[in-house]
Coordinates of C-alpha atoms in Angstrom, one line a residue:
M1 CA 27.3 -9.7 -17.0
F2 CA 26.9 -12.0 -20.0
L3 CA 23.8 -13.6 -18.5
L4 CA 22.3 -10.3 -17.8
A5 CA 23.0 -9.2 -21.3
L6 CA 21.0 -12.1 -22.6
V7 CA 18.1 -10.8 -20.5
C8 CA 18.6 -7.1 -21.3
P9 CA 19.9 -6.7 -24.9
A10 CA 22.4 -3.8 -25.1
Q11 CA 21.0 -2.5 -28.3
A12 CA 17.7 -1.7 -26.6
Q13 CA 18.9 1.3 -24.6
E14 CA 16.2 3.6 -26.0
W15 CA 12.5 3.8 -25.3
T16 CA 10.1 4.5 -28.1
Y17 CA 7.2 6.9 -27.8
R18 CA 4.4 6.9 -30.3
V19 CA 3.1 10.4 -31.1
R20 CA -0.5 11.1 -30.4
P21 CA -2.6 13.8 -32.2
G22 CA -1.8 17.2 -30.8
D23 CA 1.5 16.2 -29.3
T24 CA 4.4 18.7 -29.4
L25 CA 8.1 18.2 -28.4
W26 CA 7.4 20.4 -25.4
D27 CA 4.6 18.1 -24.2
V28 CA 6.6 14.9 -24.6
A29 CA 9.7 16.5 -22.9
G30 CA 7.7 17.8 -20.0
E31 CA 5.9 14.5 -19.4
Y32 CA 8.7 12.1 -19.8
L33 CA 12.2 13.7 -19.6
T34 CA 14.2 14.6 -16.5
P35 CA 14.3 18.4 -16.0
S36 CA 18.0 18.5 -16.8
V37 CA 17.3 17.4 -20.4
P38 CA 15.8 20.2 -22.6
W39 CA 13.4 19.5 -25.4
Q40 CA 15.9 20.7 -28.0
R41 CA 18.0 17.6 -27.3
L42 CA 15.0 15.4 -28.0
Q43 CA 14.5 17.4 -31.3
E44 CA 18.2 16.9 -32.2
H45 CA 18.3 13.2 -31.3
N46 CA 15.2 12.4 -33.5
R47 CA 16.1 15.0 -36.2
V48 CA 12.8 16.7 -36.0
A49 CA 12.7 19.5 -38.5
D50 CA 9.6 21.3 -37.2
P51 CA 9.0 21.1 -33.5
Y52 CA 5.5 22.5 -34.0
Q53 CA 4.4 19.6 -36.2
L54 CA 4.7 15.9 -35.1
A55 CA 2.9 13.4 -37.3
P56 CA 0.5 11.3 -35.3
G57 CA 1.5 7.7 -35.3
S58 CA 5.2 8.5 -35.8
T59 CA 7.8 7.5 -33.1
L60 CA 10.3 9.4 -31.0
R61 CA 13.4 7.6 -29.7
I62 CA 14.2 8.5 -26.1
P63 CA 17.4 7.4 -24.4
V64 CA 16.6 5.6 -21.2
Q65 CA 19.0 7.8 -19.2
W66 CA 16.9 10.9 -20.2
L67 CA 13.7 9.6 -18.6
H68 CA 12.5 11.1 -15.4
R69 CA 12.9 8.7 -12.5
Q70 CA 10.3 8.9 -9.7
P71 CA 9.6 6.8 -6.7
A72 CA 7.0 4.0 -7.0
R73 CA 5.0 2.2 -4.4
A74 CA 4.1 -1.4 -3.7
K75 CA 0.4 -2.1 -2.7
V76 CA -0.7 -4.8 -0.3
I77 CA -3.2 -6.9 -2.2
A78 CA -4.1 -9.3 0.6
V79 CA -2.8 -10.3 4.0
R80 CA -3.6 -13.0 6.5
G81 CA -2.1 -13.3 9.9
D82 CA 0.3 -11.0 11.7
A83 CA 2.6 -9.0 9.4
R84 CA 4.6 -5.8 10.2
S85 CA 6.2 -3.1 8.1
Q86 CA 9.0 -0.7 9.1
T87 CA 9.5 2.4 6.9
S88 CA 12.9 3.8 6.1
A89 CA 12.2 6.4 8.8
G90 CA 11.8 3.6 11.4
R91 CA 8.0 3.7 11.8
V92 CA 6.6 0.3 12.5
A93 CA 2.9 -0.6 11.7
P94 CA 0.7 -3.6 11.1
V95 CA 0.4 -4.5 7.4
T96 CA -3.2 -4.2 6.2
A97 CA -4.8 -4.8 2.8
G98 CA -4.8 -1.7 0.6
M99 CA -1.8 0.0 2.3
S100 CA 1.2 1.0 0.2
L101 CA 4.9 0.7 0.9
G102 CA 7.8 2.7 -0.5
S103 CA 11.5 2.1 -1.1
G104 CA 13.4 1.2 2.1
A105 CA 10.4 -0.5 3.8
V106 CA 11.0 -3.8 5.5
V107 CA 8.1 -6.3 5.7
K108 CA 8.2 -9.2 8.3
T109 CA 5.7 -12.0 8.6
S110 CA 4.9 -14.2 11.6
P111 CA 5.3 -18.0 11.0
E112 CA 1.6 -18.3 10.1
A113 CA 1.2 -15.1 8.1
T114 CA 1.2 -14.6 4.3
L115 CA 0.7 -11.5 2.2
S116 CA 0.8 -10.3 -1.4
L117 CA 2.3 -7.2 -2.9
Q118 CA 1.7 -5.6 -6.3
F119 CA 4.3 -3.4 -7.9
A120 CA 4.1 -0.5 -10.2
D121 CA 4.2 -2.6 -13.4
G122 CA 1.6 -5.1 -12.1
S123 CA 4.0 -7.7 -11.0
R124 CA 3.0 -9.6 -7.8
L125 CA 4.9 -11.2 -4.9
L126 CA 3.6 -13.7 -2.3
L127 CA 5.6 -13.4 0.9
L128 CA 5.2 -16.5 3.1
G129 CA 5.5 -17.1 6.8
D130 CA 8.5 -16.3 8.9
S131 CA 10.1 -14.1 6.2
E132 CA 11.7 -10.7 6.0
L133 CA 11.8 -8.7 2.8
L134 CA 13.4 -5.3 2.1
L135 CA 11.9 -3.2 -0.7
E136 CA 15.3 -1.9 -1.6
R137 CA 14.4 0.1 -4.8
L138 CA 11.0 0.9 -6.2
T139 CA 11.3 3.3 -9.2
R140 CA 9.4 4.0 -12.3
L141 CA 10.6 6.1 -15.3
G142 CA 8.2 8.9 -16.1
R143 CA 4.9 7.7 -17.5
S144 CA 6.6 5.2 -19.8
G145 CA 5.5 2.1 -17.9
I146 CA 9.1 1.1 -17.2
A147 CA 9.6 -0.1 -13.6
D148 CA 12.9 -0.8 -11.8
T149 CA 12.3 -3.0 -8.8
R150 CA 15.0 -4.4 -6.5
L151 CA 14.2 -6.5 -3.5
R152 CA 16.3 -8.2 -0.8
L153 CA 15.0 -11.4 0.8
Q154 CA 16.8 -11.5 4.1
R155 CA 15.2 -14.8 5.1
G156 CA 12.2 -16.9 4.3
R157 CA 10.3 -17.7 1.0
I158 CA 8.6 -15.7 -1.7
G159 CA 6.7 -16.5 -4.9
N160 CA 6.9 -14.1 -7.8
D161 CA 4.6 -13.4 -10.8
V162 CA 6.5 -10.9 -12.8
R163 CA 5.0 -9.1 -15.8
H164 CA 6.9 -9.0 -19.0
L165 CA 9.2 -6.1 -18.4
R166 CA 8.9 -3.2 -20.8
G167 CA 12.0 -1.2 -21.9
P168 CA 15.7 -1.7 -21.5
A169 CA 15.9 -0.2 -18.0
A170 CA 13.1 -2.4 -16.6
N171 CA 14.4 -4.6 -13.8
F172 CA 13.0 -7.1 -11.3
I173 CA 15.8 -8.3 -9.1
V174 CA 15.7 -10.4 -5.9
D175 CA 18.8 -10.4 -3.8
T176 CA 19.5 -12.7 -0.9
P177 CA 22.5 -12.9 1.5
S178 CA 24.1 -15.5 -0.8
A179 CA 22.7 -14.9 -4.4
S180 CA 21.0 -12.6 -6.8
S181 CA 18.1 -13.4 -9.2
A182 CA 17.4 -11.1 -12.2
V183 CA 14.3 -11.7 -14.4
R184 CA 12.6 -10.4 -17.5
G185 CA 9.0 -11.5 -17.1
T186 CA 8.5 -14.9 -15.3
R187 CA 7.1 -16.8 -12.4
F188 CA 9.7 -18.0 -9.9
R189 CA 10.2 -18.8 -6.3
V190 CA 13.1 -17.9 -4.0
K191 CA 14.0 -19.2 -0.6
A192 CA 16.8 -17.8 1.6
D193 CA 18.2 -19.2 4.9
A194 CA 21.5 -19.7 6.7
T195 CA 22.4 -22.6 4.4
G196 CA 22.1 -20.6 1.1
T197 CA 19.6 -19.7 -1.6
Q198 CA 17.3 -21.8 -3.8
T199 CA 15.5 -20.5 -6.9
E200 CA 12.8 -22.4 -8.8
V201 CA 11.6 -21.1 -12.2
L202 CA 8.1 -21.9 -13.3
E203 CA 7.9 -19.7 -16.4
G204 CA 10.4 -17.6 -18.3
R205 CA 14.0 -17.6 -17.1
V206 CA 16.1 -16.2 -14.3
A207 CA 19.8 -15.2 -14.2
V208 CA 21.1 -16.4 -10.9
S209 CA 24.5 -15.2 -9.7
A210 CA 26.6 -15.5 -6.6
G211 CA 30.0 -13.8 -6.8
A212 CA 31.8 -15.1 -9.9
K213 CA 29.3 -18.0 -10.2
S214 CA 26.3 -17.6 -12.4
A215 CA 23.8 -19.6 -14.5
L216 CA 20.7 -18.8 -16.6
V217 CA 17.9 -21.0 -15.1
Q218 CA 15.2 -21.9 -17.7
R219 CA 11.6 -22.8 -17.1
G220 CA 11.1 -26.0 -15.2
Y221 CA 14.5 -25.9 -13.6
G222 CA 15.9 -24.7 -10.2
T223 CA 19.2 -24.2 -8.5
V224 CA 20.7 -24.2 -5.0
V225 CA 23.4 -21.7 -4.1
A226 CA 25.5 -22.6 -1.0
P227 CA 28.4 -20.6 0.3
D228 CA 31.0 -23.4 -0.4
Q229 CA 29.4 -24.4 -3.8
A230 CA 31.8 -24.5 -6.8
A231 CA 29.2 -23.7 -9.4
V232 CA 25.6 -22.7 -9.9
T233 CA 24.0 -25.8 -11.6
P234 CA 20.4 -25.9 -12.7
V235 CA 18.5 -29.1 -12.2
A236 CA 15.1 -30.2 -13.4
L237 CA 12.2 -29.6 -11.0
L238 CA 9.9 -32.4 -10.0
A239 CA 6.7 -33.0 -12.0
A240 CA 3.4 -31.7 -10.7
P241 CA 1.4 -34.1 -8.6
D242 CA -1.8 -35.6 -10.0
L243 CA -4.8 -34.1 -8.1
S244 CA -7.5 -35.4 -10.4
G245 CA -8.6 -37.9 -7.7
L246 CA -9.4 -35.2 -5.1
V247 CA -13.1 -35.0 -4.1
P248 CA -14.2 -31.4 -5.2
A249 CA -16.9 -31.2 -2.5
P250 CA -16.1 -33.4 0.5
Q251 CA -18.9 -34.2 2.9
V252 CA -16.8 -34.2 6.0
T253 CA -15.5 -31.5 8.3
R254 CA -11.9 -32.3 7.9
A255 CA -11.4 -33.1 4.2
P256 CA -8.7 -35.7 3.4
L257 CA -6.4 -35.1 0.5
S258 CA -4.4 -37.8 -1.3
W259 CA -2.5 -38.1 -4.6
P260 CA -0.1 -40.5 -6.3
A261 CA 3.5 -40.3 -5.2
V262 CA 5.8 -38.1 -7.3
A263 CA 9.1 -39.8 -8.4
G264 CA 12.0 -38.2 -6.5
A265 CA 9.9 -36.4 -3.9
R266 CA 10.9 -36.8 -0.3
Q267 CA 8.3 -34.3 0.9
Y268 CA 5.3 -32.3 -0.4
R269 CA 4.1 -28.8 0.2
V270 CA 0.3 -28.3 0.6
Q271 CA -1.2 -24.8 0.4
V272 CA -4.8 -23.7 0.6
S273 CA -6.2 -20.3 -0.3
E274 CA -9.5 -18.5 -0.8
H275 CA -7.9 -16.8 -3.9
A276 CA -7.4 -18.3 -7.3
R277 CA -4.1 -16.5 -7.5
F278 CA -3.1 -17.5 -3.9
D279 CA -2.8 -13.9 -2.8
S280 CA -2.9 -15.2 0.9
L281 CA -2.8 -18.6 2.3
Q282 CA -5.2 -20.3 4.8
L283 CA -2.6 -23.2 5.1
D284 CA 1.0 -23.7 4.2
A285 CA 2.3 -27.1 5.3
E286 CA 5.1 -29.6 4.5
V287 CA 4.1 -33.3 4.7
D288 CA 6.2 -36.5 4.4
T289 CA 3.6 -38.6 2.5
P290 CA 1.4 -38.0 -0.5
G291 CA -1.7 -37.2 1.6
Y292 CA -2.9 -34.7 4.1
T293 CA -6.0 -34.1 6.2
L294 CA -7.1 -30.5 6.1
P295 CA -8.0 -28.6 9.3
P296 CA -11.6 -27.5 9.7
L297 CA -12.4 -24.9 7.1
E298 CA -15.3 -22.5 6.9
E299 CA -17.9 -22.9 4.3
G300 CA -16.8 -21.7 0.9
R301 CA -14.7 -22.3 -2.2
Y302 CA -11.0 -22.9 -1.8
Y303 CA -8.0 -23.6 -4.0
V304 CA -5.5 -26.3 -3.1
R305 CA -1.9 -26.2 -4.4
V306 CA 0.4 -29.2 -4.0
R307 CA 4.0 -29.7 -5.2
G308 CA 6.8 -32.2 -4.5
I309 CA 10.1 -31.4 -2.7
D310 CA 13.3 -33.1 -3.8
A311 CA 16.3 -34.2 -1.8
Q312 CA 18.0 -30.8 -2.3
G313 CA 15.0 -29.0 -1.0
L314 CA 13.9 -27.6 -4.4
E315 CA 10.2 -27.4 -4.8
G316 CA 8.7 -28.7 -8.0
R317 CA 5.9 -27.8 -10.4
D318 CA 2.5 -26.9 -8.9
A319 CA -0.7 -28.8 -9.2
I320 CA -3.9 -26.9 -8.4
A321 CA -7.4 -28.1 -7.6
Q322 CA -10.7 -26.5 -6.3
L323 CA -12.4 -27.5 -3.1
Q324 CA -15.9 -26.7 -2.0
V325 CA -16.6 -26.8 1.8
D326 CA -20.1 -26.8 3.1
G327 CA -20.5 -26.2 6.8
L328 CA -21.9 -23.9 9.5
L329 CA -23.6 -20.6 8.9
Q330 CA -20.6 -18.3 8.2
P331 CA -20.0 -14.8 9.6
P332 CA -20.1 -11.9 7.2
Y333 CA -17.0 -10.1 6.1
S334 CA -16.3 -7.0 8.3
I335 CA -16.0 -3.8 6.3
A336 CA -15.7 -0.9 8.8
P337 CA -14.0 -0.1 11.0
A338 CA -11.2 -2.0 9.3
A339 CA -8.5 -3.9 11.1
S340 CA -6.0 -1.5 12.9
S341 CA -7.9 1.5 11.5
V342 CA -8.4 4.9 13.2
V343 CA -11.9 6.2 13.5
R344 CA -11.7 10.0 13.7
S345 CA -15.4 10.9 14.2
N346 CA -17.3 10.9 17.5
D347 CA -19.8 8.3 16.4
V348 CA -18.7 4.8 15.4
S349 CA -20.5 3.1 12.5
L350 CA -20.1 -0.7 11.9
S351 CA -20.7 -2.2 8.5
W352 CA -20.4 -5.7 7.0
T353 CA -21.3 -7.7 4.0
R354 CA -24.4 -9.9 3.7
A355 CA -23.8 -13.6 4.5
P356 CA -25.6 -16.4 2.6
G357 CA -28.5 -17.7 4.7
A358 CA -28.4 -15.0 7.3
T359 CA -31.5 -12.9 8.1
A360 CA -30.0 -11.1 11.1
Y361 CA -26.6 -10.4 12.7
D362 CA -25.2 -10.1 16.2
Y363 CA -22.4 -7.6 16.8
E364 CA -20.3 -7.0 19.9
V365 CA -17.9 -4.2 20.7
A366 CA -15.5 -4.4 23.6
G367 CA -12.7 -2.4 25.2
A368 CA -9.7 -3.5 27.3
A369 CA -11.8 -6.1 29.3
G370 CA -12.6 -8.1 26.1
F371 CA -15.8 -9.7 25.0
T372 CA -16.5 -11.1 28.5
Q373 CA -17.6 -7.5 29.3
P374 CA -18.8 -6.0 26.0
I375 CA -19.6 -2.3 26.0
A376 CA -22.1 -2.6 23.1
Q377 CA -24.0 -5.5 21.7
A378 CA -27.2 -6.0 19.7
R379 CA -29.0 -8.2 17.2
V380 CA -30.1 -6.3 14.0
K381 CA -32.3 -7.6 11.2
D382 CA -32.3 -7.0 7.5
T383 CA -29.4 -4.5 7.6
T384 CA -25.6 -4.6 7.2
A385 CA -24.8 -1.5 9.3
A386 CA -25.2 -0.2 12.9
T387 CA -24.3 3.1 14.5
L388 CA -23.0 3.1 18.1
G389 CA -23.5 5.8 20.6
V390 CA -20.7 8.2 21.6
L391 CA -17.7 6.3 23.0
P392 CA -14.7 7.8 24.8
P393 CA -11.4 7.8 22.8
G394 CA -9.4 4.6 23.1
D395 CA -8.7 1.2 21.6
Y396 CA -11.6 -1.2 20.8
I397 CA -12.4 -4.5 19.2
W398 CA -15.5 -5.7 17.4
R399 CA -16.9 -8.8 15.9
I400 CA -20.0 -10.0 14.0
R401 CA -21.9 -13.3 13.4
S402 CA -24.8 -14.5 11.3
V403 CA -28.2 -15.6 12.5
D404 CA -30.5 -17.7 10.3
R405 CA -34.3 -17.5 10.0
A406 CA -34.8 -20.0 12.9
G407 CA -32.7 -17.8 15.2
T408 CA -29.7 -20.1 15.2
A409 CA -26.4 -18.1 15.4
G410 CA -23.2 -19.2 13.7
P411 CA -19.7 -18.5 15.0
F412 CA -18.4 -15.0 15.4
G413 CA -15.8 -13.9 12.9
D414 CA -12.4 -12.7 13.8
A415 CA -12.1 -9.8 16.2
I416 CA -11.3 -6.5 14.5
A417 CA -9.2 -4.0 16.4
F418 CA -9.6 -0.2 15.9
T419 CA -8.8 3.0 17.6
L420 CA -11.2 5.8 18.3
R421 CA -9.5 9.2 18.1
P422 CA -12.0 12.0 17.1
M423 CA -10.7 14.9 15.1
A424 CA -12.1 18.1 16.4
E425 CA -13.0 20.6 13.7
V426 CA -11.9 24.1 14.6
T427 CA -15.0 26.1 14.1
S428 CA -14.4 28.9 16.6
I429 CA -11.2 31.1 16.9
D430 CA -11.0 33.9 19.4
G431 CA -8.4 36.7 19.3
T432 CA -6.9 38.7 22.2
A433 CA -4.6 41.7 21.7
A434 CA -1.8 42.5 24.3
E435 CA 1.3 44.7 24.6
A436 CA 4.7 43.0 24.5
G437 CA 7.5 45.5 25.1
D438 CA 7.2 48.2 22.4
R439 CA 5.2 46.0 20.1
R440 CA 1.5 45.1 20.1
Q441 CA 0.7 41.4 19.7
V442 CA -2.5 39.3 19.1
T443 CA -3.1 35.8 20.3
F444 CA -5.7 33.5 18.6
R445 CA -7.1 30.5 20.6
W446 CA -9.5 27.7 19.7
P447 CA -10.8 24.6 21.5
A448 CA -8.2 21.9 22.0
G449 CA -8.5 18.4 20.5
Q450 CA -7.1 15.1 21.8
P451 CA -3.7 14.9 23.6
G452 CA -0.8 14.8 21.1
Q453 CA -2.7 16.5 18.3
R454 CA -1.2 19.5 16.5
Y455 CA -2.8 22.4 14.6
R456 CA -2.1 24.2 11.3
F457 CA -3.1 27.9 11.4
Q458 CA -3.4 30.0 8.3
M459 CA -4.2 33.7 7.6
S460 CA -4.8 35.2 4.2
R461 CA -6.1 38.4 2.7
T462 CA -8.4 36.4 0.4
A463 CA -11.2 34.0 1.3
D464 CA -9.8 31.3 -1.1
F465 CA -6.4 31.3 0.7
R466 CA -4.7 31.4 -2.7
E467 CA -1.9 33.5 -1.2
V468 CA -1.3 32.6 2.5
T469 CA 0.3 35.3 4.7
V470 CA 0.6 33.1 7.8
D471 CA 1.0 29.3 7.7
E472 CA 2.2 27.9 11.0
T473 CA 2.0 24.5 12.7
V474 CA 1.7 24.6 16.5
S475 CA 1.5 22.0 19.2
E476 CA -1.0 24.0 21.4
A477 CA -4.4 25.3 20.5
E478 CA -3.2 28.9 20.2
I479 CA -0.8 31.1 18.3
T480 CA 0.6 34.6 19.0
L481 CA 1.4 36.9 16.1
P482 CA 2.9 40.4 15.8
R483 CA 0.6 43.3 15.3
L484 CA -1.6 42.8 12.2
R485 CA -1.9 45.4 9.5
S486 CA -5.2 47.0 9.0
G487 CA -7.8 45.6 6.7
T488 CA -9.7 42.4 6.3
W489 CA -8.1 39.1 7.3
Y490 CA -9.4 35.5 6.8
L491 CA -8.2 32.9 9.3
R492 CA -8.7 29.1 9.7
A493 CA -7.1 26.2 11.6
Q494 CA -7.1 22.4 11.0
T495 CA -6.3 19.6 13.4
I496 CA -3.4 17.2 12.7
D497 CA -3.5 13.8 14.4
V498 CA -0.6 12.1 16.0
D499 CA -0.1 9.9 13.0
G500 CA 0.1 12.8 10.6
F501 CA -3.5 12.6 9.4
E502 CA -4.8 16.1 8.6
G503 CA -8.4 17.0 9.3
P504 CA -10.5 19.3 7.1
F505 CA -10.2 23.1 7.1
P506 CA -13.5 24.6 8.2
R507 CA -15.0 27.7 6.6
P508 CA -12.7 30.7 7.4
Q509 CA -13.5 33.3 9.9
V510 CA -13.2 37.0 9.1
V511 CA -11.4 39.6 11.2
E512 CA -11.5 43.4 10.5
V513 CA -8.4 45.2 11.8
P514 CA -9.1 49.0 11.9
C515 CA -6.7 51.6 10.6
R516 CA -5.1 53.6 13.5
L517 CA -4.0 56.4 11.3
C518 CA -7.5 56.6 9.9
R519 CA -8.9 56.9 13.4
I520 CA -6.4 59.6 14.3
G521 CA -7.2 61.5 11.1
A522 CA -11.0 61.2 11.8
G523 CA -10.5 62.6 15.3
A524 CA -8.4 65.5 14.0
G525 CA -11.0 66.4 11.4
A526 CA -13.8 66.4 14.0
L527 CA -11.7 68.8 16.2
L528 CA -11.1 71.1 13.3
I529 CA -14.8 71.3 12.6
L530 CA -15.5 72.2 16.2
L531 CA -12.9 74.9 16.2
T532 CA -14.4 76.6 13.1
L533 CA -17.9 76.7 14.6

């Protein structure tokens, strides 16, 4: 508790809001306070004499416990290799760049996979291979910018780049089975396995605790927490290796790396990434000597990161260098369909980026038989898109490669898997009336979509559906309703896919239900006229 107090001063239990022109106490309370706290308490707490007049530039003190807490999300910035996520509801899905994850989600990486997450306050996390991470709590407080993040690293390794936390309630905590690390704006790494937990602080400081044992680990230090350890003792991290001797543009396919030995290092970690921030890794290797020969890399710019590993397993400070690889004509980056995406239209459109040196592109699309029996293939020139014919619903893969001016083709890029599941738009709804006991019913039907899809049916008295009288979700392409009241009705239906994706509502149809009493009255009037003639 003492260490955490150093990180989160007790006297800062209020958040300060700076008044903007036109602000009122009602505005501030509605935007930031939990509904159980009325604006009058904010007026009383800040001794505001006139709630109608707030001086622009002045400040309001808001106790942190009054701020409205709402769930936050973590966004996947980059991913390489096979990674899976499981939501708190138990749904498992591949992790893809751009997807967001909420509290309770568990992320697992295969041994060769890496991915980066960005949290509500801009902090980032790199999850390395063979790791399992629980997003235990992701919360933000109103629109104050205060984030409360708590993670649990079940096993594996992570690297963290935490923004300077704003506000007394801001937290970024990483728990492991054997220790807890709390920070206030820092860069640090955590590893968890059956032997314990190790924490390495590169910037800022981290409060590490394990039961009654605790220590405040400063920049350039690390600590190892084992189950039978008597105390948490910080030790200095190894110095960064000297990478100044690396050739920035090697002229060989397999580039050799070498650097002077680091005193105290028994091993070294070598990482290669296409991103300057190492959002995902092409390579993550441990080597026993101060040198390593890289595997074949595609043409482009890379970033190399090397650090020493001491006898306790603590990894030292990083050294980073750039590397330019020149090689074969590279395939373009695939844009759409994206990996593991669902195409919901009947036509499939492929798109990709332009590749340096390419004047044409070869694409292939295959089904279950693979690329030995492609169902679509073509060479296209001076374009980065192609539209396929109508394909039956199902699972497909596609790939693309570059072709230069001489007609020489480079290697195909990675195969991209996607699912074709068209979403039928409900443009025609038919109604049939029938007697059911002593009540009259009406059944509406429309063309069915794909197996497993559901439908949302709505009826309203107004074309804008501002007030909906009937709003039902059904599993079949029909719905039966009791007798409708006379007058004008507007009706529409949308398709809901098996993954919950909702298709668009089409333009509503109009149904006129006649008035039975009006018909009876009209008939009686006609009879009366005939009798008087």
